Tab-separated table of C-alpha atoms in Angstrom:
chain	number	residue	atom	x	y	z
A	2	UNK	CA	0.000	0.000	0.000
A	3	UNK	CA	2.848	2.696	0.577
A	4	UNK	CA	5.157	1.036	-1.679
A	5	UNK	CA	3.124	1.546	-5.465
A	6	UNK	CA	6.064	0.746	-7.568
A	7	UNK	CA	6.070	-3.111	-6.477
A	8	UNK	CA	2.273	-3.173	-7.269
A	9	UNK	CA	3.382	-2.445	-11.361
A	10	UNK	CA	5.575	-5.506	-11.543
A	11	UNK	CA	4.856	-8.670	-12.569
A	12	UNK	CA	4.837	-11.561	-10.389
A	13	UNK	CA	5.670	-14.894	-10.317
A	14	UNK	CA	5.871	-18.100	-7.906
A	15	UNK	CA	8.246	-20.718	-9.001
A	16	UNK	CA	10.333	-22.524	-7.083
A	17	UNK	CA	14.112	-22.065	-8.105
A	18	UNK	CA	16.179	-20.345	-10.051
A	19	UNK	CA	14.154	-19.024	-13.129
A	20	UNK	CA	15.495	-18.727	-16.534
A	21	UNK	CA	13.771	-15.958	-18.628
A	22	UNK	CA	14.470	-15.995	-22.479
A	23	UNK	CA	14.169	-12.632	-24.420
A	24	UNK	CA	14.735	-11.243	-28.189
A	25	UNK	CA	17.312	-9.189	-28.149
A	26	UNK	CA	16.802	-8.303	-31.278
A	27	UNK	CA	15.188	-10.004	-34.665
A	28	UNK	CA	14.277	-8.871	-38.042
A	29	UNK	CA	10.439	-7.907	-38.747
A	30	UNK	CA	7.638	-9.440	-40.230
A	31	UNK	CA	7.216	-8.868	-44.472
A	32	UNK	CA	4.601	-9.274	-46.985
A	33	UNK	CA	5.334	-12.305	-49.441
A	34	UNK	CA	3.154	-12.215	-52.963
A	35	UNK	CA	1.769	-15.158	-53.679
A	36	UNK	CA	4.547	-17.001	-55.959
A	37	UNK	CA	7.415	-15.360	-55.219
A	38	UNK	CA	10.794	-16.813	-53.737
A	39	UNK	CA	10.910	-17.436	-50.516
A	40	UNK	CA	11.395	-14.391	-47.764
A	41	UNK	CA	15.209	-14.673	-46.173
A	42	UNK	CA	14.996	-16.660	-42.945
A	43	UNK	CA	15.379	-14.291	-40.021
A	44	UNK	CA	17.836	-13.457	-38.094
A	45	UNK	CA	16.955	-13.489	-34.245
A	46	UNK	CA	19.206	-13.040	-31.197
A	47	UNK	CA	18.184	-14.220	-27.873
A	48	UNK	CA	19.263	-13.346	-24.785
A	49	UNK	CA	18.508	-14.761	-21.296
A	50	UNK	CA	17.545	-13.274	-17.446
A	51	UNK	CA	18.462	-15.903	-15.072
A	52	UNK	CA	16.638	-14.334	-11.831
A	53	UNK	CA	18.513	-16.003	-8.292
A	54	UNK	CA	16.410	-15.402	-4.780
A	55	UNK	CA	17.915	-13.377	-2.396
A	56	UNK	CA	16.424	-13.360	1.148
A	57	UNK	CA	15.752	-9.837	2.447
A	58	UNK	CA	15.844	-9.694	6.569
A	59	UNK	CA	14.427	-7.135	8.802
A	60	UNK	CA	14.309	-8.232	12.463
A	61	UNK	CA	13.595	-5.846	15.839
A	62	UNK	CA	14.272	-6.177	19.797
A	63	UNK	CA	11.802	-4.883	22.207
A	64	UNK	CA	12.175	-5.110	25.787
A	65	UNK	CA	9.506	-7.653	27.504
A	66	UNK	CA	8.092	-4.481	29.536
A	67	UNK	CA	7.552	-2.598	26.095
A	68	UNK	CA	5.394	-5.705	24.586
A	69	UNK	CA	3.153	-5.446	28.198
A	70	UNK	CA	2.201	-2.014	28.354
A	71	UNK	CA	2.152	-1.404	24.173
A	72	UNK	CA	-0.386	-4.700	23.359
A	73	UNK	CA	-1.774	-5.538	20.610
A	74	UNK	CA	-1.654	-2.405	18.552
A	75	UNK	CA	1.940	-2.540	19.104
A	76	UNK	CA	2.190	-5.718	18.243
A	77	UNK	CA	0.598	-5.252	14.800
A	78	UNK	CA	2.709	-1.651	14.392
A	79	UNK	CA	6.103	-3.850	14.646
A	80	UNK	CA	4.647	-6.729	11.580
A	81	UNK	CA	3.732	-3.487	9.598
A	82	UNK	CA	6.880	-1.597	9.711
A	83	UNK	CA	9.529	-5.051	9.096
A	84	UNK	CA	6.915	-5.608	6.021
A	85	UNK	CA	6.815	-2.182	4.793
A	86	UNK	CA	11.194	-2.434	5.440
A	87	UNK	CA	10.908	-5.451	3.471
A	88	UNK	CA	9.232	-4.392	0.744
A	89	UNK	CA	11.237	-1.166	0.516
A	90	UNK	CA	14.755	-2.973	-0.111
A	91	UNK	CA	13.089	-5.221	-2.623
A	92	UNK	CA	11.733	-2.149	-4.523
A	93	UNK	CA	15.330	-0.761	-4.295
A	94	UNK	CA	17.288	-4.145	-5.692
A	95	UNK	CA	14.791	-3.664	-8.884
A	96	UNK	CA	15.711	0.275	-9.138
A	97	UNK	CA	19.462	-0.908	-8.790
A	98	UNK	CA	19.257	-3.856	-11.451
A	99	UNK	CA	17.102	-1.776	-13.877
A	100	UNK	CA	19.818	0.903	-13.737
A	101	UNK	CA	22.940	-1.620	-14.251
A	102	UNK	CA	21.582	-3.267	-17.344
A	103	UNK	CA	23.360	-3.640	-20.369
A	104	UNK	CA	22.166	-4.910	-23.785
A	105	UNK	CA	24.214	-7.625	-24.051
A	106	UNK	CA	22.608	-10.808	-24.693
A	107	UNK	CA	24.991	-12.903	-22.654
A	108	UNK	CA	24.644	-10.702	-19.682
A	109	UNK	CA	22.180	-11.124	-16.916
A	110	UNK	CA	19.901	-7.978	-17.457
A	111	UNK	CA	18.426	-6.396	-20.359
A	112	UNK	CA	19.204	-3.739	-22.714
A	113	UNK	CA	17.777	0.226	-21.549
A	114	UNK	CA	18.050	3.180	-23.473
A	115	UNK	CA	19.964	6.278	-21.941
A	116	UNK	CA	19.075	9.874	-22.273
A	117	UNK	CA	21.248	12.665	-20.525
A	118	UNK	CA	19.892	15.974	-19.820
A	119	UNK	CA	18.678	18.330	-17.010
A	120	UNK	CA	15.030	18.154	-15.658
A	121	UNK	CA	13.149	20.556	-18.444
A	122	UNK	CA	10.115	19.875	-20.157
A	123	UNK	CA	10.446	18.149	-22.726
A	124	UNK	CA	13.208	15.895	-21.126
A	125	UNK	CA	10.822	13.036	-20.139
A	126	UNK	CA	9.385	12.612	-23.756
A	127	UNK	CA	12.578	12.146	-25.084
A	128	UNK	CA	13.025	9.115	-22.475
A	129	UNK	CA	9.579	7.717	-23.818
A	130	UNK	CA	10.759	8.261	-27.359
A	131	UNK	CA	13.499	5.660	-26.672
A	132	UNK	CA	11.110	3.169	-25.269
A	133	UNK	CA	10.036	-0.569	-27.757
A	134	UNK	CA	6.498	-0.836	-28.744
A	135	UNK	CA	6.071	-3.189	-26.165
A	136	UNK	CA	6.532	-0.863	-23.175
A	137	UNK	CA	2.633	-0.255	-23.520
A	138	UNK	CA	2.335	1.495	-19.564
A	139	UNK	CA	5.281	3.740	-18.918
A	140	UNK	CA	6.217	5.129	-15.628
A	141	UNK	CA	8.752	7.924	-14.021
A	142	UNK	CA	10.396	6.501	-11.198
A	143	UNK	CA	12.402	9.478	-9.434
A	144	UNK	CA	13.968	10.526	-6.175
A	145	UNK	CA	11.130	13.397	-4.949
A	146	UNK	CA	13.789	16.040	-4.445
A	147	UNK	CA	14.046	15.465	-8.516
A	148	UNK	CA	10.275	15.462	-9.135
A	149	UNK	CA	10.629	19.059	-7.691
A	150	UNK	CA	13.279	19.787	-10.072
A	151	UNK	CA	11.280	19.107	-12.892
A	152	UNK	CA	8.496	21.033	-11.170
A	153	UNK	CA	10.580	24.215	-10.388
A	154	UNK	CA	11.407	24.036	-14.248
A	155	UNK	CA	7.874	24.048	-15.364
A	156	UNK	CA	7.087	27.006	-13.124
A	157	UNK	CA	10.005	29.236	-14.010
A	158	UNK	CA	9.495	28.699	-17.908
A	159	UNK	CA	5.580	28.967	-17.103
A	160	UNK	CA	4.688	26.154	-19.205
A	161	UNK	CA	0.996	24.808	-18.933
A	162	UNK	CA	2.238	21.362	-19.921
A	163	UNK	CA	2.908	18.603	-17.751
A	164	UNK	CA	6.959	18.058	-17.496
A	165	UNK	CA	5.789	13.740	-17.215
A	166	UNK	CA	4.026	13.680	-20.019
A	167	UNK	CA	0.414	12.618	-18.193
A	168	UNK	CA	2.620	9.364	-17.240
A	169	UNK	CA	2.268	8.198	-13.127
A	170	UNK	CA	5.439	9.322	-11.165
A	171	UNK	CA	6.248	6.848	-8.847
A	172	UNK	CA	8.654	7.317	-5.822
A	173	UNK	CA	11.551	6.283	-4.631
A	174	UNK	CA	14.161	7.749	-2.590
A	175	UNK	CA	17.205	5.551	-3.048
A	176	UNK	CA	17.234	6.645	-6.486
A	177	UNK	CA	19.977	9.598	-6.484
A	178	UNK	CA	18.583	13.454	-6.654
A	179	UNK	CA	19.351	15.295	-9.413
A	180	UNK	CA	20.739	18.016	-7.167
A	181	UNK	CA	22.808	14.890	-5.735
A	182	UNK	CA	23.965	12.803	-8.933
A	183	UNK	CA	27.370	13.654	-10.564
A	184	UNK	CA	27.798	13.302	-14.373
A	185	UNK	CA	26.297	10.093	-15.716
A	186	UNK	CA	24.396	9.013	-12.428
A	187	UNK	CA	20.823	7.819	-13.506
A	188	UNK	CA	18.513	9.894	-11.305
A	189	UNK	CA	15.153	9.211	-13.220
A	190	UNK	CA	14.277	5.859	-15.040
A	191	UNK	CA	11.506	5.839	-17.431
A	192	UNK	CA	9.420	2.332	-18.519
A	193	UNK	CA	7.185	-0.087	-18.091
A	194	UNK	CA	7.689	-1.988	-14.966
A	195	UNK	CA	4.946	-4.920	-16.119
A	196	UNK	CA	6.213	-5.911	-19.261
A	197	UNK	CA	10.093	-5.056	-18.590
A	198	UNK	CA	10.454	-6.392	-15.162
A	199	UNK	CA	9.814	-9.845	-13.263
A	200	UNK	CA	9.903	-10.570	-9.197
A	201	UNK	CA	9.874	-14.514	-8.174
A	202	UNK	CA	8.851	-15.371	-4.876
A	203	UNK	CA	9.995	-19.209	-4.801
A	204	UNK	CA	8.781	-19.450	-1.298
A	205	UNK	CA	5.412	-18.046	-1.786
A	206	UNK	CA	3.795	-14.394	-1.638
A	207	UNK	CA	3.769	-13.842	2.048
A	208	UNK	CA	6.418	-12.187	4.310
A	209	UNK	CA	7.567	-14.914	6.602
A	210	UNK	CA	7.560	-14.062	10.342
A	211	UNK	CA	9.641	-15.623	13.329
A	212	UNK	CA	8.861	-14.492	17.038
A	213	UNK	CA	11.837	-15.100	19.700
A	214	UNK	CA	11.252	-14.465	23.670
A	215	UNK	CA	14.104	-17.816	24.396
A	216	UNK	CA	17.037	-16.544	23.069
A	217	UNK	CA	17.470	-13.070	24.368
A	218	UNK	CA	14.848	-13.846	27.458
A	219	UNK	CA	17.957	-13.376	30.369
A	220	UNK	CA	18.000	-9.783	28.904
A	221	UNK	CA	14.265	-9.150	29.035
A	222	UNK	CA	14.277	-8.733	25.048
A	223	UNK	CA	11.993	-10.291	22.672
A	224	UNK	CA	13.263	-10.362	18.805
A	225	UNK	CA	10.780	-10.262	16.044
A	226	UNK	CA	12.597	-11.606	12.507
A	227	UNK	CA	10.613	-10.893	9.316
A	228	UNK	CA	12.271	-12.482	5.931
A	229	UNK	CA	11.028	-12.584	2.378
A	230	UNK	CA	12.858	-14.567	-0.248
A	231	UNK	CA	12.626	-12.799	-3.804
A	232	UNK	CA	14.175	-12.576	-6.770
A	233	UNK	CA	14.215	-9.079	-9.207
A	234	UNK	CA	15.197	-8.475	-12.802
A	235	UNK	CA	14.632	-6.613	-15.781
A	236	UNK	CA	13.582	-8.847	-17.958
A	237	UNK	CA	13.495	-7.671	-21.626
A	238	UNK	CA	15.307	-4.731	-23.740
A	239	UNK	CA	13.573	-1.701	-24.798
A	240	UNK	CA	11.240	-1.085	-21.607
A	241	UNK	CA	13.026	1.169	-19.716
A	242	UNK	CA	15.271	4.486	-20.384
A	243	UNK	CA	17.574	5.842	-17.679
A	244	UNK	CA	17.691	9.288	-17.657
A	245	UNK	CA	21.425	10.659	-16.541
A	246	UNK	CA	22.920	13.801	-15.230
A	247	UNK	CA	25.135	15.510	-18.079
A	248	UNK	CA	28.097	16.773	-18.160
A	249	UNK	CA	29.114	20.349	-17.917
């Protein structure tokens, strides 16, 4: 619920490692007249996402005395805040994979397009410009500071135009500021986080939760361990452009 860029991805639940196969790239479709030779065969590259769980851990200590007096509403504060933790480092693995691909088919991520420029209007459509056919719902997935970049720029050139394009900014704060990034740093990403990215949860949807009063008990402390087994990728060229801070 506070986390809306994991709700865009797609989701799967099989148990493993998962191999994902992509085209990389592959000559089009043509019209053949009746009679004629035979079209050329095509050429197609594939390339292949090979997505590994990781397991993400949050875990908290509360004094025995704290769990007495706080109850149950407490209780149910701690579960909320290691899944929302959770969740957050999962959504920031993606942002870090989607930024380090490359558009080799041999490598482990898929290809992005890269546009460098300063937040302007304008600067976003360029980003969806680069963007396959197949990235049918673009996002903007941006640090906030930067979203108020882009905003400040629309208000000082007093443009009645929408710097994103009418496209759903989604936020995330581990993604560098603009005001932050040095040359090259990706501080934006445009693309289509359903079609372009995959999460696999081999171990099932649900956050796993483990409650400990033994271990620590001679202290009076009671650890709560929340884990969540998961693995992230982009998963096909041509879905997402990284937009990067230029040089001077």
């Amino acid at each position: 619920q506070k986390l809306g860029l994991m709700d865009l991805v797609r989701k799967t639940y099989i148990k493993g490692n998962l191999k994902v196969g992509f085209e990389l790239s592959a000559d089009g479709a043509v019209i053949h007249t009746e009679g004629s030779a035979a079209p050329s065969d095509e050429t197609l590259t594939f390339g292949v996402v090979e997505l590994k769980p990781e397991s993400i851990k949050k875990w908290i200590k509360i004094s025995d005395e704290a769990m007495d007096l706080k109850g149950t509403e407490f209780l149910d504060y701690i579960y909320d805040e290691i899944t929302y933790r959770i969740a957050k480092k999962a959504q920031e693995q993606l942002i870090a994979k989607i930024t380090a691909c490359t558009a080799s088919a041999t490598a482990s991520t898929a290809g992005v397009g890269v546009v460098a420029g300063t937040p302007s209007v304008g600067l976003v459509a360029q980003a969806i410009g680069k963007l396959s056919d197949e990235a049918a719902n673009p996002v903007v997935m941006m640090n906030k500071a930067t979203w108020g970049a882009f905003k400040a720029a629309q208000y000082a050139g007093s443009f009645d135009v929408d710097p994103f394009e009418g496209l759903p900014v989604v936020f995330n704060n581990s993604m560098t500021a603009y005001s932050a990034a040095t040359t090259g740093v990706t501080y934006a990403i445009v693309g289509d986080l359903g079609q372009g990215a995959l999460a696999n949860f081999p171990a099932g949807g649900d956050i796993e939760f483990k409650y400990d009063d033994l271990s620590l008990a001679e202290a009076d402390l009671v650890k709560f361990i929340g884990r969540k087994y998961v693995a992230l990728e982009a998963v096909a060229p041509g879905r997402f452009t990284l937009i990067a801070k230029p040089g001077a």
